[in-house]
Amino acid sequence: MKSWKLRGNRDIKTASEFSIARVIDEVKTNLNPKDERPIIPLSIGDPSIFPCFRTTQVAEDALVAALRSANFNGYAPKGGLLQAKRSLAEFLSCNLPYKLSPDDVYVTLGAKQAIDIVLSALRRPGANILLPRPGYPAYEALSVVNQLEVRHFDLVQEKDWEVDLNGVETIADDRTVAMVIINPGNPCGNVYTRDHLQKIAETARKLGILVVADEAYAHLTYGSNPFVPMGVFGSIAPVLTLGSLSKRWMVPGWRIGWITRSDPDGILEEQGIVECIKRSLNTNTEAATFIQAALPQILETTKTDAFFTKTVNILKEDADVCYEQLKEIPCFTCLQKPQGSLFLMVKLDLTLLQGINNDMEFCSKLAKEESVILLPGFVLRMKDWVRVTFGIEPSALEEGLARIKAFCLRYAAK
Ligand SMILES: *Cc1c(COP(=O)(O)O)cnc(C)c1O
């Protein structure tokens, strides 16, 4: 018999171990098909399925016009169409102390590809990268794929989920190439102050490393801390900022994102990182040309369109309702009202629950008995916590929270 020499890639298996999609699928296997109530997905990262978040018509029209012009049926240049890069440079300069040039911007297939490209550019034998815990699992997965060793630093709940900067210094060594921050925070719903961002930059400078700033939720803020882009501190330490249309415009399926370089002293150029990013873009797939072509008009919409204020108002109301309701449930600890993004983290006190031994069991039973889906915290390296997506249609959120409350009451330890 022929012996085939095929083997699956083990790295891919390791990389997907902490995949949100995989664990959510597992939680969903518990759903009871006899429950006639609608399933409430307090686990999603894509609220575009809800009518209240339908994107602005101006953006839709811009896309249609670009498509109908028949000027954008070909491949886009690697790194992006010039008009897209120009408009992004201008748009992303607006909160910075200096102006970005189109050369500082690369268009990507969503923020996800931006992560992959940056990590691939940083890869070298023995290098390690510092990631937040809790964080966004794509970083862990793509670090494995790009053969970067992952080291975690903690976000401190008691300090509004600020980075434990002493911890960062402890785990870094001379093979550390970068630290990642996510601001506004997924999964904690926090927004960093200008002061804290500056301290992060100073720590990176001390360690001689790059800051990768994931700003997928830029401007989706509604608390007392305004959104400050990390690029403001590019002269302290070089910053690569990742962003996309996905969350703010509620169009993750359009697959448009970007990498921007805030590095007025040219350190990334000097260190060869810029060259590696360009080469990585050369071997990757570019974002759809007609969507890139519509970017100038799409970015314009933020200036006047009521869509953005409406979205932020809904999220603010959602965040308030979610925080107030969860606070009332004895087995949950949730210290701060979220100020940004679509998520918050809640700690489970299992001693107050009968017959539930961990976060996965909590989520599985909740799916089975209440048709509500939550993300178990272990996926985000926070065992016995859960992540709640509050950024959904408000009526569905209220219904979901009521069912969670009933569930916890039923399991309350006597
Ligand atoms: C959603 C998300 C991404 C990926 O964004 P896309 O543009 O959909 O690829 C990256 N980082 C964080 C923190 C996210 O929540």
Tab-separated table of C-alpha atoms in Angstrom, residues 12-355:
chain	number	residue	atom	x	y	z
A	12	ILE	CA	-2.256	25.840	12.704
A	13	LYS	CA	-3.757	23.479	15.272
A	14	THR	CA	-1.953	25.219	18.125
A	15	ALA	CA	-2.886	28.590	16.688
A	16	SER	CA	-6.613	27.837	16.626
A	17	GLU	CA	-6.780	26.366	20.103
A	18	PHE	CA	-7.836	29.711	21.497
A	19	SER	CA	-10.021	30.667	18.552
A	20	ILE	CA	-13.187	32.544	19.534
A	21	ALA	CA	-15.113	31.057	16.600
A	22	ARG	CA	-14.158	27.521	17.558
A	23	VAL	CA	-15.171	27.886	21.212
A	24	ILE	CA	-18.409	29.697	20.357
A	25	ASP	CA	-19.311	26.823	18.018
A	26	GLU	CA	-18.734	24.475	20.924
A	27	VAL	CA	-20.920	26.559	23.266
A	28	LYS	CA	-23.647	26.585	20.604
A	29	THR	CA	-23.793	22.793	20.439
A	30	ASN	CA	-25.647	23.066	23.776
A	31	LEU	CA	-28.513	25.156	22.374
A	32	ASN	CA	-31.909	23.595	22.867
A	33	PRO	CA	-33.780	23.479	19.530
A	34	LYS	CA	-37.083	23.235	21.456
A	35	ASP	CA	-36.615	26.673	22.997
A	36	GLU	CA	-38.802	28.912	20.850
A	37	ARG	CA	-37.311	32.161	22.109
A	38	PRO	CA	-34.796	33.890	19.829
A	39	ILE	CA	-31.136	33.125	20.461
A	40	ILE	CA	-29.368	36.146	21.946
A	41	PRO	CA	-25.757	36.346	20.768
A	42	LEU	CA	-23.972	38.293	23.521
A	43	SER	CA	-20.799	36.834	22.100
A	44	ILE	CA	-20.547	38.395	18.672
A	45	GLY	CA	-17.915	40.732	17.307
A	46	ASP	CA	-20.021	41.765	14.335
A	47	PRO	CA	-23.068	43.884	15.214
A	48	SER	CA	-23.781	44.686	11.550
A	49	ILE	CA	-26.444	41.960	11.601
A	50	PHE	CA	-28.711	44.301	13.608
A	51	PRO	CA	-30.813	46.805	11.612
A	52	CYS	CA	-30.078	49.630	14.087
A	53	PHE	CA	-26.415	49.505	13.057
A	54	ARG	CA	-26.895	49.584	9.290
A	55	THR	CA	-24.085	51.649	7.868
A	56	THR	CA	-24.530	55.123	6.417
A	57	GLN	CA	-26.086	55.325	2.996
A	58	VAL	CA	-23.374	57.748	1.886
A	59	ALA	CA	-20.802	54.961	2.257
A	60	GLU	CA	-23.020	52.512	0.363
A	61	ASP	CA	-23.534	55.038	-2.441
A	62	ALA	CA	-19.794	55.744	-2.675
A	63	LEU	CA	-19.163	52.035	-3.120
A	64	VAL	CA	-21.818	51.682	-5.804
A	65	ALA	CA	-20.474	54.709	-7.702
A	66	ALA	CA	-16.918	53.355	-7.621
A	67	LEU	CA	-18.160	50.004	-8.880
A	68	ARG	CA	-20.281	51.511	-11.681
A	69	SER	CA	-17.482	53.766	-12.907
A	70	ALA	CA	-15.781	50.629	-14.259
A	71	ASN	CA	-12.449	52.312	-13.452
A	72	PHE	CA	-11.617	49.944	-10.626
A	73	ASN	CA	-12.007	46.481	-12.058
A	74	GLY	CA	-8.267	45.828	-12.090
A	75	TYR	CA	-5.761	44.961	-9.382
A	76	ALA	CA	-4.834	47.713	-6.964
A	77	PRO	CA	-1.150	48.528	-6.459
A	78	LYS	CA	0.458	46.704	-3.520
A	79	GLY	CA	-0.006	48.774	-0.389
A	80	GLY	CA	-3.091	50.489	-1.782
A	81	LEU	CA	-4.500	52.916	-4.370
A	82	LEU	CA	-2.900	56.324	-4.085
A	83	GLN	CA	-6.262	58.058	-3.565
A	84	ALA	CA	-7.012	55.659	-0.694
A	85	LYS	CA	-3.617	56.227	0.929
A	86	ARG	CA	-3.933	59.983	0.524
A	87	SER	CA	-7.339	60.166	2.109
A	88	LEU	CA	-6.316	57.860	4.952
A	89	ALA	CA	-3.191	59.917	5.640
A	90	GLU	CA	-5.277	63.053	5.900
A	91	PHE	CA	-8.030	61.407	7.931
A	92	LEU	CA	-5.627	59.788	10.420
A	93	SER	CA	-3.518	62.939	10.826
A	94	CYS	CA	-6.365	64.882	12.342
A	95	ASN	CA	-5.545	64.078	15.987
A	96	LEU	CA	-1.762	63.938	15.567
A	97	PRO	CA	0.866	66.619	16.268
A	98	TYR	CA	2.335	66.122	12.750
A	99	LYS	CA	1.012	65.140	9.341
A	100	LEU	CA	1.151	61.597	7.985
A	101	SER	CA	2.112	61.212	4.342
A	102	PRO	CA	0.531	58.660	1.972
A	103	ASP	CA	3.828	56.750	2.290
A	104	ASP	CA	3.098	56.228	5.984
A	105	VAL	CA	-0.110	54.338	5.170
A	106	TYR	CA	-0.687	50.824	3.810
A	107	VAL	CA	-4.140	49.558	2.883
A	108	THR	CA	-4.918	46.020	4.072
A	109	LEU	CA	-7.690	43.427	3.956
A	110	GLY	CA	-9.146	44.533	7.263
A	111	ALA	CA	-7.255	45.019	10.521
A	112	LYS	CA	-6.782	41.261	10.710
A	113	GLN	CA	-4.449	41.192	7.710
A	114	ALA	CA	-2.722	44.261	9.136
A	115	ILE	CA	-1.897	42.178	12.246
A	116	ASP	CA	-0.527	39.363	10.096
A	117	ILE	CA	1.614	41.687	7.994
A	118	VAL	CA	3.097	43.481	10.988
A	119	LEU	CA	3.882	40.215	12.775
A	120	SER	CA	5.432	38.716	9.639
A	121	ALA	CA	7.632	41.811	9.279
A	122	LEU	CA	8.846	41.442	12.883
A	123	ARG	CA	9.604	37.755	12.748
A	124	ARG	CA	13.211	36.687	13.219
A	125	PRO	CA	14.748	33.683	14.958
A	126	GLY	CA	14.147	33.709	18.710
A	127	ALA	CA	12.155	36.954	18.741
A	128	ASN	CA	9.310	37.447	21.208
A	129	ILE	CA	6.312	39.776	21.331
A	130	LEU	CA	4.418	41.096	24.356
A	131	LEU	CA	0.636	40.722	24.229
A	132	PRO	CA	-2.067	41.957	26.615
A	133	ARG	CA	-4.002	39.550	28.826
A	134	PRO	CA	-6.920	39.633	28.256
A	135	GLY	CA	-6.611	40.508	24.588
A	136	TYR	CA	-7.661	39.620	21.079
A	137	PRO	CA	-6.848	35.973	20.247
A	138	ALA	CA	-5.849	36.679	16.627
A	139	TYR	CA	-2.561	38.037	18.000
A	140	GLU	CA	-1.733	34.759	19.718
A	141	ALA	CA	-2.773	32.729	16.677
A	142	LEU	CA	-0.866	34.830	14.154
A	143	SER	CA	2.188	34.963	16.423
A	144	VAL	CA	2.311	31.173	16.347
A	145	VAL	CA	1.939	31.184	12.565
A	146	ASN	CA	4.710	33.783	12.296
A	147	GLN	CA	6.898	31.944	14.800
A	148	LEU	CA	7.049	34.707	17.351
A	149	GLU	CA	7.193	33.646	20.982
A	150	VAL	CA	4.281	35.114	22.941
A	151	ARG	CA	4.726	36.642	26.393
A	152	HIS	CA	1.723	38.084	28.213
A	153	PHE	CA	1.522	41.172	30.344
A	154	ASP	CA	-1.571	41.838	32.457
A	155	LEU	CA	-4.194	44.519	32.192
A	156	VAL	CA	-5.124	45.572	35.720
A	157	GLN	CA	-8.835	45.552	36.396
A	158	GLU	CA	-8.582	47.697	39.518
A	159	LYS	CA	-6.779	50.373	37.508
A	160	ASP	CA	-9.307	50.652	34.711
A	161	TRP	CA	-7.532	47.904	32.800
A	162	GLU	CA	-4.318	49.852	32.438
A	163	VAL	CA	-1.207	48.014	31.306
A	164	ASP	CA	0.903	46.603	34.144
A	165	LEU	CA	4.026	48.425	32.976
A	166	ASN	CA	6.280	46.910	35.627
A	167	GLY	CA	5.151	43.518	34.379
A	168	VAL	CA	6.053	44.551	30.831
A	169	GLU	CA	9.577	45.412	31.922
A	170	THR	CA	9.890	42.130	33.787
A	171	ILE	CA	8.963	39.890	30.855
A	172	ALA	CA	10.856	41.822	28.149
A	173	ASP	CA	14.410	40.900	27.188
A	174	ASP	CA	16.837	41.670	24.396
A	175	ARG	CA	14.856	39.509	21.984
A	176	THR	CA	11.615	41.406	22.504
A	177	VAL	CA	10.577	43.251	19.354
A	178	ALA	CA	7.206	44.836	20.147
A	179	MET	CA	4.323	45.247	22.556
A	180	VAL	CA	0.686	45.310	21.491
A	181	ILE	CA	-1.993	47.530	22.982
A	182	ILE	CA	-5.668	47.572	22.041
A	183	ASN	CA	-7.329	50.918	22.623
A	184	PRO	CA	-10.318	51.355	22.956
A	185	GLY	CA	-10.144	47.971	24.611
A	186	ASN	CA	-11.395	44.673	23.339
A	187	PRO	CA	-12.452	42.839	25.513
A	188	CYS	CA	-12.515	45.231	28.501
A	189	GLY	CA	-14.325	48.274	27.081
A	190	ASN	CA	-11.714	50.597	28.605
A	191	VAL	CA	-10.219	53.732	27.021
A	192	TYR	CA	-6.672	54.762	27.980
A	193	THR	CA	-5.877	58.265	29.141
A	194	ARG	CA	-3.304	60.380	27.333
A	195	ASP	CA	-1.105	60.074	30.384
A	196	HIS	CA	-1.152	56.278	30.373
A	197	LEU	CA	-0.438	56.128	26.622
A	198	GLN	CA	2.575	58.338	27.168
A	199	LYS	CA	3.822	55.997	29.903
A	200	ILE	CA	3.409	53.049	27.523
A	201	ALA	CA	5.515	54.890	24.924
A	202	GLU	CA	8.170	55.685	27.531
A	203	THR	CA	8.341	52.033	28.579
A	204	ALA	CA	8.707	50.973	24.928
A	205	ARG	CA	11.500	53.499	24.475
A	206	LYS	CA	13.314	52.208	27.531
A	207	LEU	CA	13.081	48.663	26.144
A	208	GLY	CA	13.972	49.723	22.589
A	209	ILE	CA	10.806	48.169	21.148
A	210	LEU	CA	7.985	49.121	18.846
A	211	VAL	CA	4.399	49.771	19.956
A	212	VAL	CA	1.718	48.086	17.844
A	213	ALA	CA	-1.478	50.035	18.565
A	214	ASP	CA	-4.670	48.239	17.590
A	215	GLU	CA	-7.257	50.988	17.130
A	216	ALA	CA	-9.983	48.885	15.537
A	217	TYR	CA	-12.480	50.680	17.848
A	218	ALA	CA	-11.100	54.176	17.365
A	219	HIS	CA	-13.729	56.849	18.133
A	220	LEU	CA	-16.246	54.285	19.406
A	221	THR	CA	-16.057	55.919	22.828
A	222	TYR	CA	-18.747	57.337	25.061
A	223	GLY	CA	-17.255	57.801	28.524
A	224	SER	CA	-15.131	60.444	30.225
A	225	ASN	CA	-11.833	59.469	28.530
A	226	PRO	CA	-11.646	60.745	24.962
A	227	PHE	CA	-9.960	58.584	22.327
A	228	VAL	CA	-6.307	59.556	21.894
A	229	PRO	CA	-4.380	57.865	19.069
A	230	MET	CA	-1.116	56.185	20.107
A	231	GLY	CA	0.579	57.852	17.130
A	232	VAL	CA	0.656	61.053	19.214
A	233	PHE	CA	3.645	59.523	21.004
A	234	GLY	CA	5.505	58.355	17.877
A	235	SER	CA	8.437	60.602	18.709
A	236	ILE	CA	8.937	58.791	22.033
A	237	ALA	CA	8.811	55.279	20.515
A	238	PRO	CA	7.904	54.188	16.991
A	239	VAL	CA	4.255	53.213	16.576
A	240	LEU	CA	2.470	51.088	14.001
A	241	THR	CA	-1.264	51.719	14.232
A	242	LEU	CA	-3.783	49.207	12.911
A	243	GLY	CA	-7.318	50.195	12.038
A	244	SER	CA	-10.217	49.422	9.744
A	245	LEU	CA	-13.654	50.423	8.553
A	246	SER	CA	-15.069	47.263	10.145
A	247	LYS	CA	-16.256	48.475	13.549
A	248	ARG	CA	-16.816	52.207	13.284
A	249	TRP	CA	-18.667	51.946	9.986
A	250	MET	CA	-20.166	48.549	10.950
A	251	VAL	CA	-19.056	46.902	7.702
A	252	PRO	CA	-16.590	44.135	8.658
A	253	GLY	CA	-17.460	42.266	5.474
A	254	TRP	CA	-16.029	45.035	3.310
A	255	ARG	CA	-12.557	43.968	4.423
A	256	ILE	CA	-10.783	47.300	4.426
A	257	GLY	CA	-8.153	48.158	6.995
A	258	TRP	CA	-4.808	49.876	7.249
A	259	ILE	CA	-1.414	50.093	8.882
A	260	THR	CA	-0.048	53.551	9.650
A	261	ARG	CA	3.425	54.399	10.717
A	262	SER	CA	3.922	57.139	13.309
A	263	ASP	CA	7.653	57.424	13.451
A	264	PRO	CA	8.849	60.980	12.894
A	265	ASP	CA	12.443	59.956	13.642
A	266	GLY	CA	12.478	57.275	10.936
A	267	ILE	CA	13.516	54.450	13.274
A	268	LEU	CA	11.406	51.808	11.511
A	269	GLU	CA	12.931	52.759	8.172
A	270	GLU	CA	16.431	52.616	9.599
A	271	GLN	CA	15.795	49.250	11.261
A	272	GLY	CA	14.503	47.693	8.038
A	273	ILE	CA	10.954	47.178	9.322
A	274	VAL	CA	9.395	49.370	6.616
A	275	GLU	CA	11.079	47.344	3.889
A	276	CYS	CA	9.773	44.111	5.467
A	277	ILE	CA	6.225	45.479	5.642
A	278	LYS	CA	6.376	46.409	1.953
A	279	ARG	CA	7.685	43.005	1.008
A	280	SER	CA	5.081	41.290	3.121
A	281	LEU	CA	2.377	43.331	1.343
A	282	ASN	CA	3.873	42.219	-1.968
A	283	THR	CA	3.273	38.573	-1.146
A	284	ASN	CA	-0.209	39.158	0.303
A	285	THR	CA	-3.597	39.792	-1.304
A	286	GLU	CA	-4.686	43.410	-1.658
A	287	ALA	CA	-8.097	44.754	-0.623
A	288	ALA	CA	-10.790	45.031	-3.331
A	289	THR	CA	-9.928	47.943	-5.641
A	290	PHE	CA	-13.387	49.533	-5.935
A	291	ILE	CA	-13.779	49.615	-2.157
A	292	GLN	CA	-10.391	51.315	-1.844
A	293	ALA	CA	-11.508	53.797	-4.495
A	294	ALA	CA	-14.538	54.743	-2.400
A	295	LEU	CA	-12.433	55.406	0.713
A	296	PRO	CA	-12.093	59.186	0.244
A	297	GLN	CA	-15.886	59.612	0.324
A	298	ILE	CA	-16.383	56.991	3.017
A	299	LEU	CA	-13.913	58.744	5.328
A	300	GLU	CA	-15.586	62.097	4.624
A	301	THR	CA	-18.826	60.766	6.092
A	302	THR	CA	-17.452	60.966	9.638
A	303	LYS	CA	-17.505	64.769	9.484
A	304	THR	CA	-21.229	65.258	9.106
A	305	ASP	CA	-23.095	61.981	9.023
A	306	ALA	CA	-25.629	61.377	11.799
A	307	PHE	CA	-24.874	57.653	11.589
A	308	PHE	CA	-21.806	58.000	13.812
A	309	THR	CA	-23.482	59.922	16.614
A	310	LYS	CA	-26.424	57.556	16.467
A	311	THR	CA	-24.154	54.504	16.755
A	312	VAL	CA	-22.223	55.922	19.678
A	313	ASN	CA	-25.479	56.878	21.431
A	314	ILE	CA	-26.844	53.356	21.091
A	315	LEU	CA	-23.584	51.890	22.388
A	316	LYS	CA	-23.552	54.286	25.318
A	317	GLU	CA	-27.071	53.311	26.279
A	318	ASP	CA	-26.217	49.620	25.822
A	319	ALA	CA	-23.117	49.985	27.991
A	320	ASP	CA	-25.105	51.719	30.751
A	321	VAL	CA	-27.899	49.146	30.750
A	322	CYS	CA	-25.462	46.236	30.658
A	323	TYR	CA	-23.320	47.548	33.486
A	324	GLU	CA	-26.273	48.457	35.721
A	325	GLN	CA	-27.939	45.062	35.264
A	326	LEU	CA	-24.833	42.920	35.651
A	327	LYS	CA	-23.816	44.809	38.776
A	328	GLU	CA	-27.022	43.571	40.439
A	329	ILE	CA	-26.116	39.906	39.927
A	330	PRO	CA	-24.272	38.612	43.004
A	331	CYS	CA	-22.036	36.051	41.275
A	332	PHE	CA	-20.630	38.700	38.897
A	333	THR	CA	-17.918	41.268	39.511
A	334	CYS	CA	-17.801	44.093	37.048
A	335	LEU	CA	-15.939	47.085	38.403
A	336	GLN	CA	-16.200	49.713	35.682
A	337	LYS	CA	-18.776	50.914	33.279
A	338	PRO	CA	-17.327	50.443	29.781
A	339	GLN	CA	-16.210	53.605	27.974
A	340	GLY	CA	-15.568	52.239	24.512
A	341	SER	CA	-15.784	49.294	22.061
A	342	LEU	CA	-18.587	46.720	22.288
A	343	PHE	CA	-17.456	44.517	25.165
A	344	LEU	CA	-16.893	44.122	28.864
A	345	MET	CA	-15.385	41.432	31.068
A	346	VAL	CA	-17.156	39.980	34.085
A	347	LYS	CA	-15.587	37.818	36.768
A	348	LEU	CA	-17.595	34.812	37.950
A	349	ASP	CA	-17.713	33.960	41.632
A	350	LEU	CA	-18.309	30.217	41.339
A	351	THR	CA	-18.695	29.796	45.109
A	352	LEU	CA	-22.030	31.599	44.756
A	353	LEU	CA	-23.274	29.160	42.120
A	354	GLN	CA	-24.388	25.583	42.682
A	355	GLY	CA	-23.414	22.935	40.144
